[in-house]
PDB file of C-alpha atoms in Angstrom:
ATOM      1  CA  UNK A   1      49.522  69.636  73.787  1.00 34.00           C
ATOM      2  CA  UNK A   2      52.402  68.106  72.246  1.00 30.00           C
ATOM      3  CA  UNK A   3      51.958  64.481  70.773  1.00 31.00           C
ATOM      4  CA  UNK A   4      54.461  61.734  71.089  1.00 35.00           C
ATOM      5  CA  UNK A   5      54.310  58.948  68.495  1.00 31.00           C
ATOM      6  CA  UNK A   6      53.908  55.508  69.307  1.00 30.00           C
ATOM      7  CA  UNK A   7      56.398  52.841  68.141  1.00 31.00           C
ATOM      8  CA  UNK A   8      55.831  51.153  64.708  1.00 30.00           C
ATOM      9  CA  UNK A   9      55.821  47.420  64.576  1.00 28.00           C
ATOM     10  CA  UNK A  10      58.062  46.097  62.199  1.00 31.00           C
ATOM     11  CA  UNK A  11      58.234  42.693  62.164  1.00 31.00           C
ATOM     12  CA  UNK A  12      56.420  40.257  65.238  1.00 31.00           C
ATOM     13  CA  UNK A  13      59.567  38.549  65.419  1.00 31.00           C
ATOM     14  CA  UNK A  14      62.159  40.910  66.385  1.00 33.00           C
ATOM     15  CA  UNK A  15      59.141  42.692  68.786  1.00 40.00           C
ATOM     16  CA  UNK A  16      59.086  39.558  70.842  1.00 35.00           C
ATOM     17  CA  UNK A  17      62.666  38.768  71.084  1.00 34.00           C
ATOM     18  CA  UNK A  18      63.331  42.563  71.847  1.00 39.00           C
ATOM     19  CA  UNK A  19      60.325  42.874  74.661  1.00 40.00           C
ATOM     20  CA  UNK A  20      59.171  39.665  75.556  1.00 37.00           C
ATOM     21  CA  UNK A  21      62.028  36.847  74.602  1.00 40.00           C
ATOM     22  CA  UNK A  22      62.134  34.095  72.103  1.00 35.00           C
ATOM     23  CA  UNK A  23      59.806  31.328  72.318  1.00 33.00           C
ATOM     24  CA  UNK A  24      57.710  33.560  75.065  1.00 33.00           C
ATOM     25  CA  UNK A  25      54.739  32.250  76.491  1.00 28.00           C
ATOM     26  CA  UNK A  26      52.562  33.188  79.384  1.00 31.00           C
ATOM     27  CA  UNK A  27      48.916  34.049  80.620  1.00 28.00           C
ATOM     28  CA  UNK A  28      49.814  36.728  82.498  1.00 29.00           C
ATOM     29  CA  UNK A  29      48.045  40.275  80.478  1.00 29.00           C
ATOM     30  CA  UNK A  30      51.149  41.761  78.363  1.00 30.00           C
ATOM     31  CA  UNK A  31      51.799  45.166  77.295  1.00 35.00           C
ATOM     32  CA  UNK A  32      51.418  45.504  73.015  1.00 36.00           C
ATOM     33  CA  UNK A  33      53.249  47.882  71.327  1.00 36.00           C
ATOM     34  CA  UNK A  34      50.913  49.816  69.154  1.00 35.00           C
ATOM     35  CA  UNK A  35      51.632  50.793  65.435  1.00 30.00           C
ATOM     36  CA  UNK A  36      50.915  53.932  63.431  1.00 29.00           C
ATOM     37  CA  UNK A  37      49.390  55.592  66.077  1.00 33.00           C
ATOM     38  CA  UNK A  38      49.594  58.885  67.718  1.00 35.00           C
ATOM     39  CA  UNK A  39      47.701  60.834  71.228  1.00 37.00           C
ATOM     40  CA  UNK A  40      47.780  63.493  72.462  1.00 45.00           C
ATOM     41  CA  UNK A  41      50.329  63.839  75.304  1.00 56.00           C
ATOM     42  CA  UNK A  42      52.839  66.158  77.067  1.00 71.00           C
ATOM     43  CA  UNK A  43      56.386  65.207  76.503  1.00 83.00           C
ATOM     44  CA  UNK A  44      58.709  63.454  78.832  1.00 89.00           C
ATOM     45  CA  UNK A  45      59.047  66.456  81.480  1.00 93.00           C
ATOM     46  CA  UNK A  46      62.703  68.246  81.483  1.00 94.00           C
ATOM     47  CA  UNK A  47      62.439  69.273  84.934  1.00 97.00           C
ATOM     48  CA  UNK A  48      60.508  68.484  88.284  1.00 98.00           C
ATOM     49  CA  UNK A  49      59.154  70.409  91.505  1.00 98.00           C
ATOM     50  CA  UNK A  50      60.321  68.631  94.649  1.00 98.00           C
ATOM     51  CA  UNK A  51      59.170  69.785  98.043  1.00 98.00           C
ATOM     52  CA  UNK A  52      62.028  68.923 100.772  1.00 98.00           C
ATOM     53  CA  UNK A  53      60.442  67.906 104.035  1.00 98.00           C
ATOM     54  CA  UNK A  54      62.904  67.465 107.245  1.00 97.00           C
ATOM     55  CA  UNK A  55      64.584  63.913 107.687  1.00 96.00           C
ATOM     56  CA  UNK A  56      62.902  62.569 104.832  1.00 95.00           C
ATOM     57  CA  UNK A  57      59.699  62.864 107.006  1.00 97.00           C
ATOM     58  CA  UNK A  58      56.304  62.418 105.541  1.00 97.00           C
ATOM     59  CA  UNK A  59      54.742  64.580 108.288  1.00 97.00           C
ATOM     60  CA  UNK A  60      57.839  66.996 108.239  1.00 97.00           C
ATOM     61  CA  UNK A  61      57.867  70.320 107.853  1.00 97.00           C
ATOM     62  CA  UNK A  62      58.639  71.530 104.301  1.00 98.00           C
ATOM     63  CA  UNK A  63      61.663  73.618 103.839  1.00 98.00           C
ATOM     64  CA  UNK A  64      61.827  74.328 100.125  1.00 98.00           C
ATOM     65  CA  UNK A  65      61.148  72.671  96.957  1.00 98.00           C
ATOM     66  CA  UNK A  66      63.929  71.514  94.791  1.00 98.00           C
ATOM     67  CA  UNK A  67      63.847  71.978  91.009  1.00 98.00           C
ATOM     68  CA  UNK A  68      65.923  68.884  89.279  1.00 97.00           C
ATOM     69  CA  UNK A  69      66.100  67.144  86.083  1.00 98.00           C
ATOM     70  CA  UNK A  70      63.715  64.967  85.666  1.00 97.00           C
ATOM     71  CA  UNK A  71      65.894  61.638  84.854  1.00 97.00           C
ATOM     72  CA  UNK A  72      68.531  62.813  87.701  1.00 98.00           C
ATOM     73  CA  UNK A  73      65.534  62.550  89.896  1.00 98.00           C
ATOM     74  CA  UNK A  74      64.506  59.042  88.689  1.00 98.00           C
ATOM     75  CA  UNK A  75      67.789  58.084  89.415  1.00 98.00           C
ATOM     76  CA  UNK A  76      67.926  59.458  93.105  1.00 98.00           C
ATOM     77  CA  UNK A  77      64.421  57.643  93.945  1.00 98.00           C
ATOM     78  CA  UNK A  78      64.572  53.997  92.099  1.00 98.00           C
ATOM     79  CA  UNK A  79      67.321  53.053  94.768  1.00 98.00           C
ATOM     80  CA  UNK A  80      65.337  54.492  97.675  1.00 98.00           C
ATOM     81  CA  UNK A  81      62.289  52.103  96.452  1.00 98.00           C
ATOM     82  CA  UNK A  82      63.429  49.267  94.926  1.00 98.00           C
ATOM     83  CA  UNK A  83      66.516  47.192  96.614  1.00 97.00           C
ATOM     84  CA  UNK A  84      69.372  48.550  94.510  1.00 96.00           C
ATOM     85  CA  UNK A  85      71.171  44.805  94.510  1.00 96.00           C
ATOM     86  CA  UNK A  86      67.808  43.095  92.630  1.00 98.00           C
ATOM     87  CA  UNK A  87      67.387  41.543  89.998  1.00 98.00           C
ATOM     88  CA  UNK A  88      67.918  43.570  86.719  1.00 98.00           C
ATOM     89  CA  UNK A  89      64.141  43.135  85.178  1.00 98.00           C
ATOM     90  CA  UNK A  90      62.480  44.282  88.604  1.00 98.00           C
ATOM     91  CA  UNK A  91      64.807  47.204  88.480  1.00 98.00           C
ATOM     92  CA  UNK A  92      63.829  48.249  85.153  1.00 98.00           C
ATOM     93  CA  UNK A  93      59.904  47.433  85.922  1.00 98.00           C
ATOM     94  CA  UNK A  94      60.238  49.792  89.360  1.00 98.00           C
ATOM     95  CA  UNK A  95      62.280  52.201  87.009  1.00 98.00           C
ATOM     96  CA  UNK A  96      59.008  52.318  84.481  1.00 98.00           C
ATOM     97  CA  UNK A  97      56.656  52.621  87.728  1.00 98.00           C
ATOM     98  CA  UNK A  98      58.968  55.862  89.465  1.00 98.00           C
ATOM     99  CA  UNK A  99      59.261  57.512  85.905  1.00 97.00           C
ATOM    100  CA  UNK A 100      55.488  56.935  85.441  1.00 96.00           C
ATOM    101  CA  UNK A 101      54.572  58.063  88.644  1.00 98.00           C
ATOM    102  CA  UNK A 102      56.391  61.352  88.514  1.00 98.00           C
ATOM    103  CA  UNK A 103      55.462  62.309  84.903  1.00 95.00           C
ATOM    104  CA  UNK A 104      51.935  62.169  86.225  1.00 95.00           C
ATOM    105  CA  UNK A 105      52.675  64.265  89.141  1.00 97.00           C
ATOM    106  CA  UNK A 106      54.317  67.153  87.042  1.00 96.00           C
ATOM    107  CA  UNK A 107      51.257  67.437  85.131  1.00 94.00           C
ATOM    108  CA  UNK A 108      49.231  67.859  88.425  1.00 96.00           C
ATOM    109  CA  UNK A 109      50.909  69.779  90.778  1.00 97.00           C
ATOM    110  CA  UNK A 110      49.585  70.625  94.461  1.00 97.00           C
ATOM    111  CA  UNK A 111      50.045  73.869  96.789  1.00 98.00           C
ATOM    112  CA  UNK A 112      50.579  73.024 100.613  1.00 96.00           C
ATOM    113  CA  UNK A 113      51.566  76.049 103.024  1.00 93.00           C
ATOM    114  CA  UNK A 114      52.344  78.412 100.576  1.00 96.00           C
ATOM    115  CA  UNK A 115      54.474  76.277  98.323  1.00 98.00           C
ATOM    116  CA  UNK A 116      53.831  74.493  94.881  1.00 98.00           C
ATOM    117  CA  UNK A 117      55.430  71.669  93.945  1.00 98.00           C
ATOM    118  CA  UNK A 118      54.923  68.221  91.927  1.00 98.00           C
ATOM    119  CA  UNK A 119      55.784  65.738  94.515  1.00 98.00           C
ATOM    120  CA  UNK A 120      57.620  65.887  97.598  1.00 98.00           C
ATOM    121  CA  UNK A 121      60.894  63.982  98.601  1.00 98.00           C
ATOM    122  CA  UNK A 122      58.750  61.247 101.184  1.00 98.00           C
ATOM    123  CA  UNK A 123      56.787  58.550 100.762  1.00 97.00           C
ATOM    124  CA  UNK A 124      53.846  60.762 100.515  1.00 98.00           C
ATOM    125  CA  UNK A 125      54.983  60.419  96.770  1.00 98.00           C
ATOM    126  CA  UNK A 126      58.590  58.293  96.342  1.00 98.00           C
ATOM    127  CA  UNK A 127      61.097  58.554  98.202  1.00 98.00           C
ATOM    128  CA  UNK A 128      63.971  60.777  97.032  1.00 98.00           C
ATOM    129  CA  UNK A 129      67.088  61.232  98.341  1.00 97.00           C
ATOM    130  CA  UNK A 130      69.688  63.687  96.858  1.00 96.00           C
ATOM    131  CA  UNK A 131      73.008  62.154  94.991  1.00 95.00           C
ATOM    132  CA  UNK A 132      72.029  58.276  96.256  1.00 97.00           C
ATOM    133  CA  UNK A 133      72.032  56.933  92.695  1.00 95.00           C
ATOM    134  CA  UNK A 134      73.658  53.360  92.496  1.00 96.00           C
ATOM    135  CA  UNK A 135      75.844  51.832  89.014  1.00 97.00           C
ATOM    136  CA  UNK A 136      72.731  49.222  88.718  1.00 98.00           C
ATOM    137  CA  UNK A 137      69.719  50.966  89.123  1.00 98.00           C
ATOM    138  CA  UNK A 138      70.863  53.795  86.845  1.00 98.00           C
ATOM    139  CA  UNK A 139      71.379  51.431  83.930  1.00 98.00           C
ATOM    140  CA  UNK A 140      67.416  50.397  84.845  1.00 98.00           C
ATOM    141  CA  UNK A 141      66.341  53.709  84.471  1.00 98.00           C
ATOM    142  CA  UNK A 142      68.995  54.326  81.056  1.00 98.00           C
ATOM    143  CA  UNK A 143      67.376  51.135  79.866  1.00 97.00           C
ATOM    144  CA  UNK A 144      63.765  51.979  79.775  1.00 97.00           C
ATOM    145  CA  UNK A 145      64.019  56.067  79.440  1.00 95.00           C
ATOM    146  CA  UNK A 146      62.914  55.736  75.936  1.00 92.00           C
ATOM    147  CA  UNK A 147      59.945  54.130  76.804  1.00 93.00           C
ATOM    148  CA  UNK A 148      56.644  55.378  78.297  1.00 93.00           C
ATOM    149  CA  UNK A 149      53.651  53.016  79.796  1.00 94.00           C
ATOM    150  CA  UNK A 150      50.559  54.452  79.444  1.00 92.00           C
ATOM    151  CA  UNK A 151      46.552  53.603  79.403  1.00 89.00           C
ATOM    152  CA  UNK A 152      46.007  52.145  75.744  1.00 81.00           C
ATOM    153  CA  UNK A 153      44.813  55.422  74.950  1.00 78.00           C
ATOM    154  CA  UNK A 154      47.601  57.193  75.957  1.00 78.00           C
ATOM    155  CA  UNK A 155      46.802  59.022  78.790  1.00 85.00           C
ATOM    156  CA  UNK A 156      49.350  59.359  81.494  1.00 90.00           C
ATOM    157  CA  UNK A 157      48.644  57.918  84.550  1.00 92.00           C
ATOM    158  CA  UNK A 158      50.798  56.928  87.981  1.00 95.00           C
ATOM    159  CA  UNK A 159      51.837  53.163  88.259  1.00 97.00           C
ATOM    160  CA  UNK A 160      51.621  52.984  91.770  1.00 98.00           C
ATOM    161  CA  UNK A 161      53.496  50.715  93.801  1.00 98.00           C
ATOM    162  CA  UNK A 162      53.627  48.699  97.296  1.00 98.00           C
ATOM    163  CA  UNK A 163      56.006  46.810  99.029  1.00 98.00           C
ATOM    164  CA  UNK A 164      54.268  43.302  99.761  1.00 97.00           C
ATOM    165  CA  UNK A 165      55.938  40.170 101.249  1.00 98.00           C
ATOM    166  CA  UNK A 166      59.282  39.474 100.752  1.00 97.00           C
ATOM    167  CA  UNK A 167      60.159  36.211  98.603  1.00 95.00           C
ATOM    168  CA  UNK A 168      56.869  35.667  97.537  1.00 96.00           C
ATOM    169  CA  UNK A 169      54.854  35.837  94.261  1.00 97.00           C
ATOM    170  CA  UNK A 170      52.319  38.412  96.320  1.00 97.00           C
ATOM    171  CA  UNK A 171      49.478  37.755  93.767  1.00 97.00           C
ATOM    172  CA  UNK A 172      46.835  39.373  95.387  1.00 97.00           C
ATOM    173  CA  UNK A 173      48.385  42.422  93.559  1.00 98.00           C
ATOM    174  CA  UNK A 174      47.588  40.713  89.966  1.00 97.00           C
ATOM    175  CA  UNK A 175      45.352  43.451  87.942  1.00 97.00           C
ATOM    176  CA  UNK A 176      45.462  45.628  90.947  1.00 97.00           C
ATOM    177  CA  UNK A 177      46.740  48.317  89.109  1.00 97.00           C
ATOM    178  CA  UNK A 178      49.108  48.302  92.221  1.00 98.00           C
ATOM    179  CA  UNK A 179      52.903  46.631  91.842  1.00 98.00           C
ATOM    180  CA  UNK A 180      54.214  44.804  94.762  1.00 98.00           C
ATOM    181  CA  UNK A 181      57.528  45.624  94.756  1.00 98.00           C
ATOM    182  CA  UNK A 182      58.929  42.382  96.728  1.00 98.00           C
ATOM    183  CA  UNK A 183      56.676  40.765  93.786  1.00 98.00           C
ATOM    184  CA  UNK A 184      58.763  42.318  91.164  1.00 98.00           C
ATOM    185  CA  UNK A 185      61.784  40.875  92.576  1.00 98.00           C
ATOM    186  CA  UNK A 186      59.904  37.566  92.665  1.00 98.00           C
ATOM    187  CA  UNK A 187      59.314  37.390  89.557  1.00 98.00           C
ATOM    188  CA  UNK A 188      62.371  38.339  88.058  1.00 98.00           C
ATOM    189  CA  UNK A 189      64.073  36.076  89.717  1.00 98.00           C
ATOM    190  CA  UNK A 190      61.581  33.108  87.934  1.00 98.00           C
ATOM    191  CA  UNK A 191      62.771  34.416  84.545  1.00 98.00           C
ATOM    192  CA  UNK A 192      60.151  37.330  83.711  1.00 98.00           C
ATOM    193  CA  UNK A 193      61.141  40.443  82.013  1.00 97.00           C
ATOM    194  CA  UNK A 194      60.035  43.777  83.064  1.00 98.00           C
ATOM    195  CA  UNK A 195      57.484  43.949  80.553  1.00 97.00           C
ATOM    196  CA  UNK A 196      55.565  40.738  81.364  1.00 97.00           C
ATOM    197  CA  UNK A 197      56.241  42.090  84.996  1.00 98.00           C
ATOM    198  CA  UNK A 198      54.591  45.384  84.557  1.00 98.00           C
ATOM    199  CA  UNK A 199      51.607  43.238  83.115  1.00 97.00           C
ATOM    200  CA  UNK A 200      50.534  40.927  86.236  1.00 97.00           C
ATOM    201  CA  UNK A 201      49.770  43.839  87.925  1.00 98.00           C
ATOM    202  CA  UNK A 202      48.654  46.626  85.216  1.00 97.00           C
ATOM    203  CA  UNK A 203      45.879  46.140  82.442  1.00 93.00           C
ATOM    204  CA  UNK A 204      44.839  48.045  79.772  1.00 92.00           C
ATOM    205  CA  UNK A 205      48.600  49.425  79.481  1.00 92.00           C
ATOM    206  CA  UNK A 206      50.422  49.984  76.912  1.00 88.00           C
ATOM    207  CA  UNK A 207      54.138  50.446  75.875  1.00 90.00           C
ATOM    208  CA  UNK A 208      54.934  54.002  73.895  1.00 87.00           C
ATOM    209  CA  UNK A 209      57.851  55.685  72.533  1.00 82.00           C
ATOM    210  CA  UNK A 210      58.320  58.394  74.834  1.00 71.00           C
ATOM    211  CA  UNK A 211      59.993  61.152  72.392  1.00 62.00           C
TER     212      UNK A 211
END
C-alpha cells in the first residue's frame, strides 16, 4: 500500500482564507485539514475500467469496457451529473464527489457476464459520456485534483450523490452521507464554498493531499 501524506497546517489564517474564506462562520460540520499525519492509502488511480452499456442504458447490454485516464474520465462525467452552467463551488463540490466515487470503485472492481470492470458508463455508477467535457466544469475538476476527501482516518470511501429538488436547500440530505446535487447548487448560490458544501451533507470527512 502506498501512503499519501496529509497536508501540513501552516498557519490558521491563510487555511481559512484558502478553504473556508475570511471572517468564515457557520454551524454547518466542516472538513479540517489534518497536520503531520500520514495512512495508509492507494494513490490517486492513473487509469479506470469502464464498462460501455448501449444508449447509456442502465439495463443495457454491455459491449466492452473502456480503459481511460482517470482525470479524462472525471471530466467526461461531472457535466453529465452536475448542470455544467452552475455555480462554480457546486461544481467543484460534485467534482470532489465523482473523483471520490470512482477512486473507490477502482479499488473494488466487479465481474458481470464475463467482463471486469470498475464502474460502468450509466447511472448504475455516474454517468459518463465520451469527449462531453465543458470549459467550466473542467476547471472544477483542475481545481480540486490535488485534493482527496476521505473518512478522518483516511480510508477511501464513495461520496454518493442524489439529485433532490430543484432551487431548494433539500436539507433532509444534511449528515446523510448523501449530496443533493440541486442542494449543492443551492447553496452555492447563498455564498458557500465547496468545502463547507461537502460538509452539510458528509461527517467525519476529511480534506487530504492526494499525491
Amino acid at each position: 500500500m502506498f501512503k499519501i501524506k496529509r497536508i501540513w497546517i501552516q498557519l490558521i489564517a491563510i487555511c481559512a482564507t484558502m478553504l473556508w474564506g475570511d471572517g468564515l462562520t457557520s454551524s454547518y460540520v466542516r472538513a479540517q485539514v489534518v497536520s503531520n499525519q500520514t495512512v495508509n492509502n492507494t494513490p490517486v488511480p492513473s487509469v479506470i475500467h469502464v464498462a460501455i452499456r448501449a444508449n447509456n442504458n442502465p439495463r443495457g447490454q454491455i459491449l466492452w469496457v473502456q480503459t481511460l485516464s482517470f482525470k479524462e474520465y472525471c471530466t467526461d462525467v461531472l457535466p453529465n451529473e452536475w448542470g455544467p452552467a452552475w455555480k462554480t463551488e457546486s461544481l467543484k463540490a460534485g467534482a470532489m464527489a465523482v473523483k471520490m466515487f470512482g477512486w473507490y470503485h477502482t479499488l473494488h472492481p466487479v465481474t458481470i457476464g464475463g467482463f471486469t470492470f470498475d464502474v460502468d458508463n450509466t447511472t448504475n455508477f455516474q454517468e459518463y459520456k465520451y469527449m462531453t467535457s465543458r470549459s467550466k466544469t473542467d476547471q472544477a475538476i483542475q481545481s480540486i485534483w490535488p485534493y482527496a476527501y476521505t473518512y478522518t482516518i483516511g480510508e477511501i470511501a464513495p461520496l454518493d450523490y442524489r439529485a433532490g429538488n430543484p432551487n431548494r436547500a433539500n436539507s433532509s440530505f444534511d449528515s446523510s452521507q448523501k449530496m443533493s446535487q440541486w442542494g449543492s447548487q443551492y447553496w452555492a448560490i447563498k455564498g458557500m464554498n465547496y468545502v463547507q458544501i461537502l460538509g452539510i451533507y458528509y461527517s467525519g470527512r476529511t480534506l487530504l493531499k492526494s499525491f
